[in-house]
Short mmCIF file of C-alpha atoms in Angstrom, two decimals:
data_model
loop_
_atom_site.label_atom_id
_atom_site.label_comp_id
_atom_site.label_asym_id
_atom_site.label_seq_id
_atom_site.Cartn_x
_atom_site.Cartn_y
_atom_site.Cartn_z
CA MET A 24 10.79 2.54 -27.54
CA LYS A 25 9.67 -0.65 -25.86
CA ARG A 26 7.18 -0.19 -23.06
CA PHE A 27 7.35 -2.09 -19.76
CA ARG A 28 4.66 -2.82 -17.21
CA LEU A 29 5.21 -3.27 -13.49
CA PRO A 30 2.02 -4.85 -12.04
CA ALA A 31 0.60 -2.59 -9.35
CA CYS A 32 -0.84 -5.39 -7.24
CA LEU A 33 2.61 -7.04 -7.02
CA LEU A 34 1.17 -10.46 -6.18
CA ALA A 35 4.20 -12.12 -7.69
CA ALA A 36 6.80 -9.81 -6.20
CA THR A 37 10.05 -11.06 -4.78
CA ILE A 38 9.51 -13.41 -1.84
CA PRO A 39 12.02 -14.42 0.82
CA SER A 40 12.85 -17.76 -0.78
CA LEU A 41 13.65 -15.98 -4.09
CA ALA A 42 11.80 -18.71 -5.95
CA ALA A 43 13.57 -18.38 -9.27
CA ALA A 44 13.17 -20.56 -12.33
CA GLN A 45 14.99 -23.86 -11.92
CA SER A 46 14.92 -27.43 -13.15
CA GLY A 47 12.63 -29.96 -11.52
CA PRO A 48 9.06 -29.38 -10.33
CA VAL A 49 8.36 -25.80 -9.26
CA PHE A 50 5.31 -24.98 -7.16
CA SER A 51 3.59 -21.59 -7.12
CA ALA A 52 0.66 -20.69 -4.86
CA ASN A 53 -0.45 -18.09 -7.44
CA PRO A 54 -1.83 -19.05 -10.86
CA THR A 55 0.97 -19.45 -13.40
CA LYS A 56 -1.51 -19.29 -16.30
CA PRO A 57 -4.47 -17.30 -14.95
CA ARG A 58 -7.77 -18.34 -16.42
CA PHE A 59 -9.23 -14.82 -16.30
CA LEU A 60 -12.81 -16.04 -16.29
CA LEU A 61 -14.15 -12.53 -15.66
CA HIS A 62 -11.94 -11.18 -18.42
CA GLU A 63 -13.25 -13.78 -20.86
CA ALA A 64 -16.83 -13.07 -19.84
CA LEU A 65 -16.30 -9.46 -20.92
CA GLY A 66 -15.03 -10.53 -24.33
CA SER A 67 -11.31 -10.45 -23.44
CA PRO A 68 -10.70 -6.76 -24.19
CA ALA A 69 -7.00 -6.19 -24.85
CA ASN A 70 -6.75 -3.02 -22.78
CA LEU A 71 -8.56 -4.29 -19.67
CA ARG A 72 -7.38 -6.62 -16.93
CA ILE A 73 -9.91 -7.96 -14.45
CA SER A 74 -9.46 -10.80 -11.98
CA GLY A 75 -10.38 -11.80 -8.47
CA SER A 76 -10.14 -14.39 -5.75
CA PHE A 77 -12.31 -15.85 -3.00
CA ARG A 78 -10.76 -17.58 0.02
CA PRO A 79 -12.86 -19.16 2.79
CA ARG A 80 -10.90 -20.34 5.84
CA ALA A 81 -11.73 -22.29 9.00
CA GLU A 82 -9.25 -22.11 11.87
CA GLY A 83 -9.21 -23.05 15.52
CA ILE A 84 -6.97 -22.71 18.57
CA ALA A 85 -6.97 -24.75 21.79
CA ASN A 86 -5.18 -23.76 25.02
CA GLN A 87 -4.57 -20.08 24.38
CA PHE A 88 -1.03 -18.71 24.95
CA ARG A 89 -2.23 -15.11 25.41
CA PRO A 90 -3.28 -13.72 28.84
CA GLU A 91 -6.54 -14.86 30.48
CA THR A 92 -8.54 -11.97 29.01
CA PHE A 93 -8.54 -13.80 25.67
CA ALA A 94 -10.64 -16.86 24.84
CA ARG A 95 -9.04 -20.10 26.05
CA ASN A 96 -10.36 -21.94 22.97
CA ASP A 97 -11.55 -20.16 19.83
CA ILE A 98 -12.63 -20.69 16.24
CA LEU A 99 -12.89 -18.31 13.30
CA ASN A 100 -14.57 -18.73 9.94
CA SER A 101 -13.07 -16.02 7.74
CA TYR A 102 -13.50 -14.95 4.12
CA LEU A 103 -11.20 -12.89 1.92
CA THR A 104 -12.53 -11.67 -1.43
CA THR A 105 -10.54 -9.52 -3.86
CA LEU A 106 -11.51 -7.92 -7.16
CA PHE A 107 -8.81 -6.27 -9.27
CA VAL A 108 -9.43 -4.10 -12.36
CA GLU A 109 -6.88 -2.25 -14.49
CA TYR A 110 -7.48 -0.26 -17.68
CA GLU A 111 -4.57 0.55 -19.98
CA THR A 112 -4.51 3.55 -22.27
CA GLY A 113 -1.13 4.03 -23.87
CA PRO A 114 1.57 4.38 -21.21
CA LEU A 115 -1.03 5.17 -18.52
CA ARG A 116 -2.76 2.54 -16.43
CA ILE A 117 -5.76 3.18 -14.19
CA GLY A 118 -6.24 0.48 -11.58
CA GLY A 119 -8.17 -0.42 -8.48
CA GLU A 120 -8.81 -3.35 -6.18
CA LEU A 121 -11.51 -4.10 -3.61
CA PHE A 122 -10.72 -6.13 -0.48
CA ASP A 123 -13.47 -7.72 1.59
CA SER A 124 -12.23 -9.43 4.77
CA ARG A 125 -14.88 -10.85 7.09
CA GLY A 126 -14.98 -13.19 10.08
CA TYR A 127 -17.68 -15.14 11.91
CA PHE A 128 -18.30 -17.42 14.92
CA GLN A 129 -15.36 -16.22 17.02
CA GLN A 130 -15.69 -15.81 20.80
CA ARG A 131 -16.63 -12.39 22.19
CA ASN A 132 -13.16 -12.18 23.76
CA SER A 133 -11.44 -13.50 20.64
CA SER A 134 -8.00 -12.29 19.60
CA ALA A 135 -9.44 -11.66 16.09
CA PHE A 136 -8.87 -7.99 15.34
CA THR A 137 -8.28 -5.71 12.33
CA THR A 138 -5.66 -8.18 11.12
CA GLU A 139 -8.54 -10.58 10.35
CA ILE A 140 -11.57 -8.37 9.66
CA ASN A 141 -11.87 -5.32 7.37
CA ALA A 142 -15.08 -5.40 5.35
CA LEU A 143 -15.37 -3.90 1.86
CA GLU A 144 -12.33 -1.68 1.48
CA PRO A 145 -11.06 -0.01 -1.75
CA GLY A 146 -7.47 -0.99 -1.02
CA GLN A 147 -6.09 0.08 -4.39
CA ALA A 148 -7.02 3.08 -6.56
CA TYR A 149 -4.08 4.35 -8.58
CA LEU A 150 -2.66 5.88 -11.72
CA ALA A 151 0.51 4.23 -13.04
CA LEU A 152 2.71 5.71 -15.75
CA ASP A 153 4.98 3.26 -17.59
CA LEU A 154 8.19 5.13 -18.43
CA ALA A 155 9.77 2.25 -20.40
CA ASP A 156 13.45 3.12 -21.01
CA GLY A 157 12.99 6.80 -20.18
CA ALA A 158 15.55 6.47 -17.37
CA GLY A 159 18.23 5.10 -19.71
CA GLU A 160 18.87 2.55 -22.42
CA GLY A 161 17.77 -0.92 -21.34
CA THR A 162 15.92 0.30 -18.26
CA LYS A 163 12.30 -0.25 -17.30
CA SER A 164 10.46 1.96 -14.85
CA SER A 165 7.04 3.08 -13.67
CA LEU A 166 5.57 5.76 -11.45
CA THR A 167 2.48 4.91 -9.35
CA VAL A 168 0.32 7.49 -7.56
CA GLY A 169 -2.69 6.82 -5.34
CA ARG A 170 -3.65 3.82 -3.22
CA PHE A 171 -1.57 0.69 -3.78
CA THR A 172 -0.06 -2.41 -2.17
CA LYS A 173 3.64 -3.15 -2.06
CA ASN A 174 6.16 -5.96 -1.59
CA ILE A 175 9.79 -4.92 -1.19
CA GLY A 176 12.79 -7.21 -0.78
CA SER A 177 12.36 -9.93 1.82
CA ARG A 178 8.92 -8.56 2.83
CA ARG A 179 10.12 -8.38 6.43
CA LEU A 180 9.46 -4.62 6.59
CA VAL A 181 7.11 -3.74 3.71
CA SER A 182 4.66 -6.31 2.38
CA ARG A 183 1.34 -7.25 0.89
CA GLN A 184 0.06 -10.07 3.11
CA GLN A 185 -0.60 -13.45 1.52
CA PHE A 186 -1.78 -15.57 4.48
CA ARG A 187 -3.31 -12.93 6.75
CA ASN A 188 -6.99 -12.20 6.15
CA THR A 189 -6.45 -8.44 5.75
CA ILE A 190 -3.97 -6.70 3.46
CA ASN A 191 -1.65 -3.76 4.07
CA ALA A 192 -2.20 -0.85 1.69
CA TYR A 193 -0.67 2.60 1.31
CA THR A 194 -1.59 5.97 -0.20
CA GLY A 195 1.23 7.90 -1.81
CA ILE A 196 3.72 7.71 -4.64
CA SER A 197 6.15 4.97 -5.69
CA TYR A 198 8.87 4.89 -8.35
CA ASP A 199 10.09 1.45 -9.49
CA TRP A 200 13.12 0.99 -11.78
CA GLN A 201 15.00 -1.97 -13.24
CA ASN A 202 17.90 -2.20 -15.71
CA ALA A 203 19.00 -4.90 -18.14
CA ALA A 204 21.23 -6.49 -15.48
CA LYS A 205 18.16 -6.93 -13.21
CA ASP A 206 19.33 -4.32 -10.71
CA ARG A 207 16.26 -2.79 -9.04
CA LEU A 208 15.37 0.45 -7.28
CA THR A 209 12.22 1.42 -5.39
CA VAL A 210 11.65 4.88 -3.92
CA LEU A 211 8.40 5.68 -2.13
CA TRP A 212 6.55 8.07 0.14
CA THR A 213 3.27 6.81 1.58
CA MET A 214 0.60 7.15 4.23
CA PRO A 215 -0.08 3.57 5.45
CA HIS A 216 -3.77 2.79 5.92
CA THR A 217 -5.17 2.39 9.42
CA ARG A 218 -7.83 -0.32 9.21
CA LEU A 219 -11.33 0.54 10.48
CA PRO A 220 -13.43 -0.21 12.39
CA ASP A 221 -11.07 -1.02 15.24
CA ASP A 222 -13.58 -1.41 18.09
CA ALA A 223 -14.68 -4.84 19.34
CA GLN A 224 -18.35 -4.39 18.41
CA GLY A 225 -17.60 -3.12 14.92
CA ILE A 226 -15.22 -6.02 14.29
CA ARG A 227 -17.72 -8.64 15.51
CA ASN A 228 -20.42 -7.11 13.28
CA ASN A 229 -18.16 -6.85 10.21
CA ASP A 230 -19.11 -3.18 10.01
CA ILE A 231 -18.07 -1.27 6.90
CA ALA A 232 -15.88 1.78 7.55
CA PHE A 233 -13.34 3.11 5.10
CA ASP A 234 -9.76 2.91 6.29
CA ARG A 235 -7.96 6.07 7.29
CA GLU A 236 -4.83 7.57 5.80
CA SER A 237 -3.33 10.85 6.98
CA LEU A 238 -0.10 12.72 7.55
CA ASP A 239 -0.25 11.45 11.13
CA LEU A 240 1.35 8.21 9.85
CA GLN A 241 3.97 8.30 7.09
CA LEU A 242 6.29 5.65 5.67
CA PHE A 243 8.99 6.61 3.18
CA GLY A 244 12.34 5.37 1.95
CA ALA A 245 14.24 3.55 -0.76
CA SER A 246 15.55 0.08 -1.57
CA TYR A 247 18.30 -0.75 -4.09
CA THR A 248 19.06 -4.33 -5.13
CA LYS A 249 22.22 -5.26 -7.05
CA ALA A 250 22.00 -8.49 -9.07
CA GLY A 251 24.88 -10.91 -9.70
CA VAL A 252 26.55 -10.63 -6.29
CA LEU A 253 28.03 -13.95 -5.06
CA GLY A 254 25.56 -15.82 -7.21
CA GLY A 255 22.60 -13.92 -5.79
CA THR A 256 21.53 -10.38 -4.95
CA PHE A 257 22.68 -7.68 -2.54
CA GLU A 258 20.08 -5.24 -1.21
CA MET A 259 20.51 -2.05 0.80
CA TYR A 260 17.66 0.07 2.05
CA GLY A 261 16.45 2.64 4.53
CA TYR A 262 12.92 3.47 5.69
CA GLY A 263 11.60 6.34 7.75
CA LEU A 264 8.44 6.17 9.85
CA LEU A 265 6.76 9.28 11.28
CA GLU A 266 3.78 8.86 13.62
CA ARG A 267 1.87 11.28 15.82
CA ASP A 268 -1.39 11.50 17.77
CA SER A 269 -4.39 12.71 15.77
CA GLY A 270 -5.72 14.89 18.61
CA THR A 271 -7.23 14.57 22.07
CA GLY A 272 -10.98 14.33 21.40
CA LEU A 273 -13.26 11.30 21.52
CA ARG A 274 -12.45 10.39 17.90
CA SER A 275 -8.72 10.95 18.27
CA VAL A 276 -6.11 8.24 17.82
CA GLN A 277 -3.37 7.96 20.42
CA THR A 278 -0.06 6.50 19.28
CA ARG A 279 3.46 5.81 20.51
CA ASP A 280 4.68 8.76 18.43
CA ARG A 281 7.26 6.65 16.63
CA ARG A 282 9.91 8.56 14.69
CA LEU A 283 12.09 5.76 13.36
CA PHE A 284 14.84 5.27 10.82
CA THR A 285 15.36 1.64 9.80
CA PRO A 286 18.36 0.88 7.54
CA GLY A 287 19.30 -2.64 6.50
CA LEU A 288 21.38 -4.92 4.29
CA ARG A 289 20.47 -8.25 2.72
CA LEU A 290 22.48 -10.83 0.78
CA ALA A 291 20.45 -13.67 -0.71
CA ARG A 292 20.78 -16.49 -3.21
CA ALA A 293 17.82 -18.40 -4.68
CA PRO A 294 17.25 -22.09 -3.97
CA LYS A 295 18.50 -24.19 -6.88
CA LEU A 296 18.55 -27.93 -7.52
CA GLY A 297 21.77 -29.53 -6.25
CA ALA A 298 23.09 -26.29 -4.75
CA PHE A 299 23.29 -24.27 -1.55
CA ASP A 300 21.20 -21.14 -1.05
CA TYR A 301 21.31 -18.48 1.64
CA ASP A 302 19.47 -15.47 3.05
CA LEU A 303 21.37 -13.08 5.33
CA GLU A 304 19.72 -9.87 6.55
CA ALA A 305 20.74 -7.32 9.17
CA ILE A 306 18.50 -4.41 10.21
CA TYR A 307 19.10 -1.58 12.66
CA GLN A 308 16.52 0.80 14.07
CA THR A 309 17.04 4.19 15.68
CA GLY A 310 15.04 7.31 16.50
CA LYS A 311 12.47 8.26 19.13
CA ALA A 312 9.33 6.58 20.48
CA ARG A 313 7.19 6.35 23.59
CA GLU A 314 6.76 3.16 25.58
CA THR A 315 2.95 3.20 25.36
CA ALA A 316 0.19 4.90 23.38
CA ALA A 317 -1.44 6.32 26.51
CA ALA A 318 -2.34 10.01 26.31
CA THR A 319 -0.55 10.51 29.64
CA ASP A 320 2.71 9.04 28.29
CA ARG A 321 4.65 12.08 27.06
CA THR A 322 8.18 10.71 27.50
CA ASP A 323 10.21 10.33 24.32
CA LEU A 324 12.69 7.46 24.56
CA ASP A 325 15.81 6.93 22.47
CA VAL A 326 15.31 3.91 20.21
CA SER A 327 18.11 1.44 19.54
CA ALA A 328 16.94 -1.92 18.20
CA TYR A 329 18.05 -4.55 15.71
CA PHE A 330 17.09 -7.72 13.86
CA LEU A 331 19.27 -10.45 12.33
CA HIS A 332 18.24 -13.31 10.06
CA ALA A 333 20.57 -16.03 8.80
CA GLU A 334 19.50 -18.98 6.66
CA VAL A 335 21.42 -21.62 4.75
CA GLY A 336 19.64 -24.26 2.71
CA TYR A 337 20.41 -27.07 0.30
CA THR A 338 18.08 -28.49 -2.36
CA PHE A 339 18.81 -32.13 -3.22
CA ASP A 340 18.75 -33.28 -6.83
CA ALA A 341 16.35 -36.10 -5.99
CA PRO A 342 12.68 -37.05 -6.37
CA TRP A 343 10.35 -34.69 -4.46
CA ARG A 344 13.15 -32.07 -4.59
CA PRO A 345 13.74 -31.96 -0.81
CA ARG A 346 15.24 -28.78 0.63
CA VAL A 347 16.74 -28.67 4.12
CA ALA A 348 17.35 -25.29 5.72
CA LEU A 349 18.93 -24.08 8.95
CA GLN A 350 17.62 -20.73 10.15
CA TYR A 351 18.45 -18.29 12.92
CA ASP A 352 16.50 -15.20 13.99
CA HIS A 353 17.55 -12.64 16.60
CA ALA A 354 15.38 -9.61 17.40
CA SER A 355 16.07 -7.22 20.25
CA GLY A 356 13.72 -6.74 23.18
CA ASP A 357 13.22 -3.80 25.50
CA GLY A 358 15.73 -3.70 28.35
CA ARG A 359 15.62 -2.25 31.86
CA ASN A 360 16.99 1.20 30.96
CA PRO A 361 14.03 3.60 31.49
CA ASN A 362 15.48 6.12 29.03
CA ARG A 363 15.84 3.79 26.06
CA PHE A 364 13.52 1.61 23.99
CA ASN A 365 15.11 -1.50 22.47
CA ARG A 366 12.21 -3.57 21.13
CA PHE A 367 12.47 -4.08 17.36
CA ASP A 368 9.54 -2.89 15.24
CA THR A 369 8.93 -4.86 12.03
CA LEU A 370 6.91 -1.95 10.54
CA PHE A 371 4.57 -3.41 7.89
CA GLY A 372 6.29 -6.74 7.34
CA ALA A 373 4.82 -10.21 6.92
CA ARG A 374 5.79 -13.15 9.14
CA ARG A 375 3.82 -16.28 8.18
CA PHE A 376 6.55 -17.44 5.75
CA GLU A 377 9.05 -17.73 8.64
CA TYR A 378 7.26 -18.05 11.96
CA GLY A 379 4.10 -20.03 11.34
CA PRO A 380 0.42 -19.22 10.81
CA THR A 381 -0.99 -15.93 12.06
CA GLY A 382 -4.77 -15.42 12.40
CA LEU A 383 -5.84 -16.78 15.79
CA TYR A 384 -2.28 -18.07 16.27
CA GLY A 385 0.97 -16.17 15.61
CA PRO A 386 2.92 -16.09 18.91
CA VAL A 387 6.27 -15.50 17.18
CA GLN A 388 7.27 -12.20 15.63
CA ARG A 389 10.41 -10.12 15.10
CA ALA A 390 10.53 -8.74 18.63
CA ASN A 391 12.37 -10.02 21.72
CA LEU A 392 13.30 -13.26 19.98
CA ILE A 393 16.23 -15.65 19.77
CA SER A 394 15.31 -18.68 17.71
CA PRO A 395 17.20 -21.24 15.61
CA ALA A 396 15.08 -23.43 13.33
CA LEU A 397 15.24 -26.53 11.15
CA ARG A 398 13.01 -26.74 8.09
CA LEU A 399 12.32 -29.48 5.52
CA GLU A 400 10.47 -28.65 2.30
CA VAL A 401 9.35 -31.02 -0.47
CA THR A 402 7.92 -30.36 -3.93
CA PRO A 403 6.82 -33.66 -5.46
CA SER A 404 5.12 -31.97 -8.43
CA PRO A 405 3.97 -28.56 -9.68
CA ILE A 406 0.54 -29.15 -8.12
CA TRP A 407 1.52 -29.69 -4.48
CA ASP A 408 4.18 -28.95 -1.91
CA ALA A 409 4.68 -29.36 1.84
CA PHE A 410 7.00 -28.47 4.70
CA VAL A 411 7.63 -29.21 8.37
CA ALA A 412 9.61 -26.97 10.72
CA TYR A 413 10.93 -27.12 14.27
CA ARG A 414 11.81 -23.94 16.17
CA PRO A 415 13.03 -23.52 19.79
CA LEU A 416 12.00 -20.16 21.24
CA PHE A 417 13.90 -17.88 23.63
CA LEU A 418 13.54 -14.30 24.83
CA GLU A 419 16.34 -11.90 24.00
CA THR A 420 15.40 -9.83 27.07
CA PRO A 421 13.65 -11.60 30.00
CA THR A 422 11.87 -8.43 31.23
CA ASP A 423 10.05 -7.72 27.94
CA SER A 424 6.99 -9.47 26.49
CA PHE A 425 7.72 -12.40 24.20
CA GLY A 426 6.89 -11.95 20.52
CA ALA A 427 3.19 -11.26 19.98
CA THR A 428 2.01 -13.18 23.06
CA LEU A 429 1.52 -10.13 25.35
CA VAL A 430 2.94 -12.32 28.15
CA ARG A 431 5.48 -10.45 30.26
CA ASP A 432 7.46 -10.71 33.49
CA ARG A 433 8.93 -7.30 34.32
CA THR A 434 11.12 -8.87 37.02
CA GLY A 435 12.76 -11.30 34.59
CA ARG A 436 12.34 -14.18 37.05
CA SER A 437 10.44 -16.39 34.58
CA GLY A 438 13.59 -16.77 32.52
CA ARG A 439 14.29 -16.69 28.79
CA TYR A 440 12.95 -20.07 27.64
CA ALA A 441 9.58 -19.57 25.91
CA GLY A 442 9.17 -23.08 24.47
CA GLN A 443 9.22 -24.96 21.17
CA GLN A 444 7.11 -24.73 18.03
CA ILE A 445 6.43 -27.52 15.54
CA GLU A 446 4.47 -26.72 12.40
CA GLY A 447 3.58 -28.21 9.05
CA ARG A 448 1.71 -27.26 5.90
CA ILE A 449 0.42 -28.85 2.68
CA ARG A 450 -0.74 -26.94 -0.40
CA TYR A 451 -2.48 -28.69 -3.31
CA TRP A 452 -3.94 -27.39 -6.57
CA ILE A 453 -7.38 -29.03 -6.73
CA VAL A 454 -7.89 -27.40 -10.12
CA PRO A 455 -4.53 -26.13 -11.45
CA ASP A 456 -4.45 -22.33 -11.79
CA ALA A 457 -8.04 -22.08 -10.54
CA MET A 458 -8.51 -23.58 -7.05
CA ILE A 459 -5.87 -24.32 -4.40
CA LEU A 460 -6.19 -25.98 -0.99
CA ASP A 461 -3.94 -24.89 1.90
CA THR A 462 -3.97 -26.61 5.28
CA GLY A 463 -1.59 -26.52 8.21
CA VAL A 464 -1.10 -27.11 11.93
CA ALA A 465 1.11 -25.67 14.65
CA TYR A 466 1.92 -27.02 18.11
CA LEU A 467 3.39 -24.72 20.75
CA ILE A 468 5.11 -26.56 23.61
CA LYS A 469 5.21 -23.96 26.35
CA GLY A 470 8.45 -23.38 28.22
CA ASP A 471 9.05 -21.87 31.66
CA PHE A 472 8.31 -18.32 30.56
CA LEU A 473 4.93 -19.02 28.91
CA ARG A 474 3.92 -21.14 31.91
CA ASN A 475 5.22 -19.11 34.84
CA ALA A 476 5.12 -15.42 33.87
CA PRO A 477 2.67 -13.42 36.04
CA ASN A 478 0.06 -12.98 33.28
CA ALA A 479 0.61 -16.32 31.52
CA PRO A 480 -2.66 -18.28 31.18
CA ASP A 481 -3.16 -21.50 33.12
CA THR A 482 -3.47 -23.64 30.00
CA GLY A 483 -1.57 -26.52 28.48
CA ASN A 484 0.37 -26.57 25.24
CA THR A 485 -1.27 -24.70 22.38
CA PHE A 486 -2.63 -26.48 19.30
CA TYR A 487 -3.75 -24.62 16.17
CA GLY A 488 -5.02 -25.74 12.79
CA TYR A 489 -6.50 -24.19 9.67
CA LEU A 490 -7.97 -25.19 6.31
CA ASN A 491 -8.65 -22.85 3.42
CA THR A 492 -9.29 -23.00 -0.29
CA THR A 493 -8.74 -20.16 -2.75
CA LEU A 494 -10.70 -19.79 -5.97
CA PHE A 495 -9.14 -17.58 -8.64
CA PHE A 496 -11.42 -16.08 -11.26
#
């Protein structure tokens, strides 16, 4: 019986572009032939995997788009360090990973929060049982119990962050299955981690506090992907989210008491030289939630929200392998009906790969958004790639806040036009498979809404830039 291993850290899990093997230069931001310097230093034991990474980043923002309570101009020097260890004994694997996310030099009223800073956290600590073909001839499967990270499907709902300075992690159980035809199934029940500390002083001081998991926040569901459909894959899934307050005392956590069911469908085809590719995803969201997390807000609202993504690209069989893509994103916003809540919730999804850098930036997210986009990618060689993208921005509902900006006009008089975003990025392997440089910029040209809404800041267009290097060891 042949045994199969599904890596628990899932760093190379399916990404939205479905970067499959193809002719011509192929770029990967993760080491294709890891050097395992730590592993070699320990004598390269066959049953032990050990590796890590260190990523310093400098980023800055000028002319803040968030309300006046946030710093008009800000900088952040952040560091992300990871250390992964896995010991294999027969079909059982025992693994763990430390995350250390720190930040320095930001303003006292910086937007930097738990998405940037989470010092010294044991993000993964699991037991994984490789079941090989125990679920049928030609199948491969594994069962993971404990703390782990996860990428599923497009990563728009469940993800392990790659750009953000902190990483989503979950405590629970996950079953992963694949057959000879490359059909895949994931079933999971988890308690997502709440990152701590979450107070301004603790974040500024990079205080160490272990993250919290409890039955007060649960994520569960399943995803099934069928291979070989229209030259690509077809995915169907459904996720449940249960959330409740943890009490009423001084150390309690107040929430919006979300009780959501989020089903979706996705049809996608990988980019390939001299061919069209596509990514079509439709997600609906229903259930109950409250408008705010205030302890005095006891009104349960009916949830009805949705998200649509459509993308068509073409990769030219030419030097630098240029790919041109047209994209469209549509996410519902909260309307005027006081008895319903219509703002889409992206759960634990990532967004840098579609909407630009996060960190001190990140105005665009899957909420109250209508946005077409044009994107050009080039891959001159396996050691570097680049892209530029242009994206007009509109509100789906003029009375709701736009994206992640916190800017809102409850009257709707500021209109639907939020502005335009232009961004670009270059990645370059300074030392192939050992050290990579990543740098990018984003320019937000503010429209009527981001200029005229009642709590919009009196600033000009927003400029953001970052530079980071990652060392793999």
